[in-house]
Short mmCIF file of C-alpha atoms in Angstrom, two decimals:
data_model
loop_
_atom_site.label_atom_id
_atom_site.label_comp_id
_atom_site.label_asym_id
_atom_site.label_seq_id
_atom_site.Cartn_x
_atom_site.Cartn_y
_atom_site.Cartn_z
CA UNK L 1039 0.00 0.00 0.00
CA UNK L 1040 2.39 2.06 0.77
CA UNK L 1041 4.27 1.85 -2.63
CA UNK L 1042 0.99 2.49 -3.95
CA UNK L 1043 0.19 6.24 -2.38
CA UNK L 1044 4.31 6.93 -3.07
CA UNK L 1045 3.57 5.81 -7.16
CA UNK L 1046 0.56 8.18 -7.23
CA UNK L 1047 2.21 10.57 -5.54
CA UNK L 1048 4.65 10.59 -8.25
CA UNK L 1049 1.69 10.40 -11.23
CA UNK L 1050 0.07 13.28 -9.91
CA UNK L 1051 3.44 15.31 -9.17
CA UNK L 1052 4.87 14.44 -12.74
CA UNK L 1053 0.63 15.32 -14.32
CA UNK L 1054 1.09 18.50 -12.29
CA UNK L 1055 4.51 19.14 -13.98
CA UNK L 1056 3.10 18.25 -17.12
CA UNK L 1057 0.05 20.92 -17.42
CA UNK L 1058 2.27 23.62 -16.17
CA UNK L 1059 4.91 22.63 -18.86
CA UNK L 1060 2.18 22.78 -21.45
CA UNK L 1061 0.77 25.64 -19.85
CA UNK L 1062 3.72 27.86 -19.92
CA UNK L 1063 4.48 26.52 -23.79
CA UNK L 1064 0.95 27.55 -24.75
CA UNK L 1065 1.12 31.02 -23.58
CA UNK L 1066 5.01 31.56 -25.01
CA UNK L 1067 3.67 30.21 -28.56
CA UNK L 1068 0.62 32.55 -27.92
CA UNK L 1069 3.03 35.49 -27.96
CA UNK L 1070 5.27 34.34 -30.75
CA UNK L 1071 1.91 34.25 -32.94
CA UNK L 1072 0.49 37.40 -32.14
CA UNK L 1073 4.23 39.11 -32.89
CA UNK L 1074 4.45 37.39 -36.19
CA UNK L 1075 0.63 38.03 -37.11
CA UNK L 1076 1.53 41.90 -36.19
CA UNK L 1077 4.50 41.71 -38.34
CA UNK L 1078 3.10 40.12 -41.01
CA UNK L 1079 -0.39 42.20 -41.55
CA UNK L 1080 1.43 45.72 -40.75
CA UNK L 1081 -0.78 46.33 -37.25
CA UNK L 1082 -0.70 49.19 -35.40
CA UNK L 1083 -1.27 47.22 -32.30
CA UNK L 1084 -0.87 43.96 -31.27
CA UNK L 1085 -3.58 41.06 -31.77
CA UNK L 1086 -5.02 38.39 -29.39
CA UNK L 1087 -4.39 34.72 -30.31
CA UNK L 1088 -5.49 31.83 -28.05
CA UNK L 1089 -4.08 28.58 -29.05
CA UNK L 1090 -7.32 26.03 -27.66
CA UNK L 1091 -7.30 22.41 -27.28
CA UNK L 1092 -5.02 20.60 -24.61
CA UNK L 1093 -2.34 19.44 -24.09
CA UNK L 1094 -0.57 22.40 -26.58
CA UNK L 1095 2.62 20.17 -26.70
CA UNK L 1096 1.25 17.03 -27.82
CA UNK L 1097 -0.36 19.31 -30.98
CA UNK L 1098 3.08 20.68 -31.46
CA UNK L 1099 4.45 17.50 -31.79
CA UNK L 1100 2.28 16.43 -34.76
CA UNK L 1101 2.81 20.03 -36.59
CA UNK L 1102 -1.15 21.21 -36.37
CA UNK L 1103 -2.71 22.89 -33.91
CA UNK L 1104 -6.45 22.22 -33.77
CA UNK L 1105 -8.25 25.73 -33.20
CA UNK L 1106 -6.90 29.14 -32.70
CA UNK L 1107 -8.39 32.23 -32.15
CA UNK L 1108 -7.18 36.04 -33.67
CA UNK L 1109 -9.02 39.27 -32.27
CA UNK L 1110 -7.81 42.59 -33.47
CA UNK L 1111 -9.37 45.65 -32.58
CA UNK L 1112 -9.28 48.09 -35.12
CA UNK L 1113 -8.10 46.91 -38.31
CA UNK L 1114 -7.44 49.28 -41.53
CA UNK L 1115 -8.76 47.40 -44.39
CA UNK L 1116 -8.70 48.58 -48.21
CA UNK L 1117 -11.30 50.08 -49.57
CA UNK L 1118 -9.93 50.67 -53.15
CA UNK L 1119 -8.98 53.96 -54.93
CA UNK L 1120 -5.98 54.33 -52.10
CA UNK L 1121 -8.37 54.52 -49.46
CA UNK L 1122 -8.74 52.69 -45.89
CA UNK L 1123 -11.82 51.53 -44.23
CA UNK L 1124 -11.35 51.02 -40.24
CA UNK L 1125 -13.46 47.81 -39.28
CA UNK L 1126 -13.76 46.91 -35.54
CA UNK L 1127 -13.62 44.15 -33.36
CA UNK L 1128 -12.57 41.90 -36.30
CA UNK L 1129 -12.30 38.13 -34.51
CA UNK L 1130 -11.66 34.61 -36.84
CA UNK L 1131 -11.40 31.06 -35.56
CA UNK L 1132 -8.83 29.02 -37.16
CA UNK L 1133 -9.18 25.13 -37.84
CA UNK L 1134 -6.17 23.14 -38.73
CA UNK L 1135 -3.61 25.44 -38.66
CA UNK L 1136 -0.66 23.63 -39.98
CA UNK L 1137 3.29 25.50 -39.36
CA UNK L 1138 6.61 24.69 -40.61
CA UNK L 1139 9.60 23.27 -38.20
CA UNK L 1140 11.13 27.02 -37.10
CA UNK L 1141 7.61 28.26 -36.80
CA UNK L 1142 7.94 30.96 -39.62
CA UNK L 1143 4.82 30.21 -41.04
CA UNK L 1144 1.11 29.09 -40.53
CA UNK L 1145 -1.51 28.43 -42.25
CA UNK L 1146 -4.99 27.18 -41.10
CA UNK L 1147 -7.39 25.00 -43.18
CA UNK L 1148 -10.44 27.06 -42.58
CA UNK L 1149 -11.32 30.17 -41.39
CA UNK L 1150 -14.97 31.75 -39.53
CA UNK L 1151 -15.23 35.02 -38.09
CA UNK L 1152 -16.96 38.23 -37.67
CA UNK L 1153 -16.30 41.95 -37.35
CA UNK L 1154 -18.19 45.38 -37.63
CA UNK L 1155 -17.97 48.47 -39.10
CA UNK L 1156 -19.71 51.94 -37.80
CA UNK L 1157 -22.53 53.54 -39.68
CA UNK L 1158 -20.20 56.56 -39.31
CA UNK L 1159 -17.35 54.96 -40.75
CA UNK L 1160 -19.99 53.79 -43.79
CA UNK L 1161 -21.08 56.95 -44.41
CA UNK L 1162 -17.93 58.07 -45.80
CA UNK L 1163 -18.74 55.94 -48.91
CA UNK L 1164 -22.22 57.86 -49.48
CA UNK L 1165 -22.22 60.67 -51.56
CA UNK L 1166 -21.43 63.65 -48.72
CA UNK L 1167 -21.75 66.93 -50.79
CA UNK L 1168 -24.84 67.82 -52.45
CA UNK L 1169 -25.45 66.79 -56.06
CA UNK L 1170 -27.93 68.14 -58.40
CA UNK L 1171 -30.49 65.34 -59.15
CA UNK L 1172 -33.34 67.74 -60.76
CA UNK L 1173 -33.40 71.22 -61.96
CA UNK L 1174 -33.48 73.28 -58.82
CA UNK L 1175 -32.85 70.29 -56.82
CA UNK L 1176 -29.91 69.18 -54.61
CA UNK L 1177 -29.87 66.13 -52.37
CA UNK L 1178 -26.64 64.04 -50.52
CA UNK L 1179 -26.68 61.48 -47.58
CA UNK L 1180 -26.19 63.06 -43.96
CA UNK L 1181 -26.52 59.67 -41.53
CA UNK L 1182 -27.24 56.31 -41.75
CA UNK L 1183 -28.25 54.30 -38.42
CA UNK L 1184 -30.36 51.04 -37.83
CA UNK L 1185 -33.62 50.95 -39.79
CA UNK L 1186 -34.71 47.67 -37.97
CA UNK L 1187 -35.66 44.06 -38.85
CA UNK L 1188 -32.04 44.22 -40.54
CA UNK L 1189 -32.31 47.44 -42.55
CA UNK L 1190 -30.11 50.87 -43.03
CA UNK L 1191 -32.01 54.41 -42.44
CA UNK L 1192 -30.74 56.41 -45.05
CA UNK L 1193 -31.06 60.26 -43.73
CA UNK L 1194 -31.15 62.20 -47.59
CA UNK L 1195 -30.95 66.42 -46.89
CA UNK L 1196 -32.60 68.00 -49.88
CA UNK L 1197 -32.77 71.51 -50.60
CA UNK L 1198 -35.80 72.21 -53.19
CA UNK L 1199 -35.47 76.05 -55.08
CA UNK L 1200 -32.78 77.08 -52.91
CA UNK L 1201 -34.88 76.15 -50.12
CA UNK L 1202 -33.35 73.13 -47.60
CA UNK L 1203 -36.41 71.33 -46.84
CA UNK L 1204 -36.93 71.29 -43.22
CA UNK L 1205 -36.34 67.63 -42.44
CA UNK L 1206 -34.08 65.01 -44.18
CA UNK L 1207 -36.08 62.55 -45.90
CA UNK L 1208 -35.03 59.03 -44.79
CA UNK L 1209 -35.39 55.69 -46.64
CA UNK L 1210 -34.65 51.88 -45.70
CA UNK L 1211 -32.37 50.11 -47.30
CA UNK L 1212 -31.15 46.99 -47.89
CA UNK L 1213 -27.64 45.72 -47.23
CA UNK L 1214 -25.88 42.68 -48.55
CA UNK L 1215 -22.06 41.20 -49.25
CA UNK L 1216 -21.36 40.79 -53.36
CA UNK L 1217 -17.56 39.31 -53.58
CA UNK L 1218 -15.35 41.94 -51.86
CA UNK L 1219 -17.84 44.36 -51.82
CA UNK L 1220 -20.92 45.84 -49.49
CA UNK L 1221 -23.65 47.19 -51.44
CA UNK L 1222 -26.80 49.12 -49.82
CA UNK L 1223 -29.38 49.66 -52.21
CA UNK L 1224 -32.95 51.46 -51.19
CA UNK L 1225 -35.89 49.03 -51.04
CA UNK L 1226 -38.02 52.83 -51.58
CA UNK L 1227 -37.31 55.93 -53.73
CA UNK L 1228 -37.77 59.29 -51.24
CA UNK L 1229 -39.88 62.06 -52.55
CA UNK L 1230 -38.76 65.56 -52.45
CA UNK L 1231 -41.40 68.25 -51.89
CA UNK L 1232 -43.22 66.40 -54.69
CA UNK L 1233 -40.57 67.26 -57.37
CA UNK L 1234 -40.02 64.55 -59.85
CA UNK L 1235 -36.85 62.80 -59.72
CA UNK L 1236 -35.60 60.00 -62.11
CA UNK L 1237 -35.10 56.99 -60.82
CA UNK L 1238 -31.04 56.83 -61.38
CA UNK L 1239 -30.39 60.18 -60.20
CA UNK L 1240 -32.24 59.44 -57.01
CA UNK L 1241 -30.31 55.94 -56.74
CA UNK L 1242 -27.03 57.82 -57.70
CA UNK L 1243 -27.28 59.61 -54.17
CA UNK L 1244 -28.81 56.71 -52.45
CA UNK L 1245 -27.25 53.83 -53.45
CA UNK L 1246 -23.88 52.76 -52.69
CA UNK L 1247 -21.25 50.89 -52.23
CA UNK L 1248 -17.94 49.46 -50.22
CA UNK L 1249 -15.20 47.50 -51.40
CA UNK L 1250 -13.10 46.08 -48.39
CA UNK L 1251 -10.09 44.05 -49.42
CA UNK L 1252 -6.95 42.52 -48.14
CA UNK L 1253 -8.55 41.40 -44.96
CA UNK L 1254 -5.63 39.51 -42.96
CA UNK L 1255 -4.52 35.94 -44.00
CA UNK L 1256 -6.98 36.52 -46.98
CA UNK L 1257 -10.10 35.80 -45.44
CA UNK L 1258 -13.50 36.62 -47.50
CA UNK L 1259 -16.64 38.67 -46.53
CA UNK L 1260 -19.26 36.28 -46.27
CA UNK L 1261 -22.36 37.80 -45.38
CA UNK L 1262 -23.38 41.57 -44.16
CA UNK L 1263 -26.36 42.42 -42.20
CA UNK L 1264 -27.44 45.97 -40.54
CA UNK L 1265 -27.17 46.26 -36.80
CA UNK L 1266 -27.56 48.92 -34.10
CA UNK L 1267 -24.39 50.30 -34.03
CA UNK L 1268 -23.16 49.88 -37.40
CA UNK L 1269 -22.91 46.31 -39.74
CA UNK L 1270 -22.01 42.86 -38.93
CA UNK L 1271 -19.84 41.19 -41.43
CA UNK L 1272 -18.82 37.70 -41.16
CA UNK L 1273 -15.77 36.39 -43.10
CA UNK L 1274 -14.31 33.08 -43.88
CA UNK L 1275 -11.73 31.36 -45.73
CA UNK L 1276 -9.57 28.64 -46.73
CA UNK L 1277 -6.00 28.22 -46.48
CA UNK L 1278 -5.92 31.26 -44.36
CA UNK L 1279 -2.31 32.32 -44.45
CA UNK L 1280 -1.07 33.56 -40.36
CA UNK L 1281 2.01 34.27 -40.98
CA UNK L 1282 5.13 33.92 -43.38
#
């Protein structure tokens, strides 16, 4: 018996060991990843990665490591034309991420996430300076915000005669992901002071849209839906490159 209690002793020391070993590897390779993914994607600050699944070590030993997770905060995306879109709270779960024998590179088999991006930040894509849409007519977009049940509010200023009608006219539109590219298109034309207005000219002010590109590792938008704050993208991807 006694042998007994001294041998578990010793499992239960060398298990404790063990999970602080793997512990302590995790949280270096942790670091490691978040430097490289800085380094690699230009950052301003530094990301979050969690390396999940235990034990870390035996997953380093077989060169994959099952499911990691990347959050970066504010993340300056391309919006074509030279210009930068800022898109917040980006996060992306990586399956399968395989990396080469001095850890230079990693790349995962799949990719999920999601992110958002303000209505404030959209609105720099609307037309913001007012365009002639009729004779004696001048509209542009002043806000957007949630239009519920997953639409946009588009707030349209018009000015009718030289006259700035007293209240934006607002309109709901609909939002959705094409390829790189968010596109909100009104579900209703607005009326202005009951001046007609063709169809295009009114869609040329109301309609619009938002390339974002070069997301990091690659990754794709997937879908795009209207929100409180802003919209909710979610992104995925295969053979999502983490660094190298």
């Amino acid at each position: 018996m006694r042998a007994l209690r001294i041998l578990l002793i010793v499992v239960v020391v060398l298990g404790g060991l063990f999970v602080a070993a793997d512990r302590l590897a995790v949280n270096f390779a942790e670091g490691e990843a978040a430097d490289r993914l800085k380094t690699t994607e230009n950052l301003a600050a530094t990301p979050d990665v969690s390396i999940n699944g235990f034990p870390f070590l035996t997953q380093v030993a077989g060169g994959t490591l099952d499911d990691v997770e990347v959050g970066i905060k504010d993340y300056e995306a391309a919006a074509g034309d030279g210009e930068r879109i800022r898109i917040d709270d980006l996060t992306a779960n990586m399956k399968g991420v395989e990396f080469s024998g001095d850890y230079s590179s990693a790349t995962a088999a799949s990719a999920t996430g999601t992110a958002s991006i303000t209505y404030d930040e959209l609105l720099k894509t609307a037309k913001s300076e007012p365009t002639q849409v009729a004779p004696g007519v001048t509209a542009e977009v002043v806000g957007l915000s949630d239009g519920g049940n997953g639409k946009i509010k588009v707030a349209v200023e018009a000015t009718v005669l030289g006259t700035k009608l007293p209240q934006p006219v607002s309109v709901l539109s609909s939002v959705k992901a094409e390829g790189d590219t968010v596109r909100v298109s009104a579900d209703a034309l607005p009326s202005f002071g009951g001046v007609e207005v063709g169809e295009s000219r009114i869609r040329a002010i109301t309609d619009f849209e938002q390339r974002i590109d070069e997301l990091p590792g690659g990754i794709q938008l997937d879908k795009v839906e209207a929100a409180e704050n802003g919209v909710e993208i979610t992104v995925q991807g295969s053979n999502v490159r983490l660094a190298g």
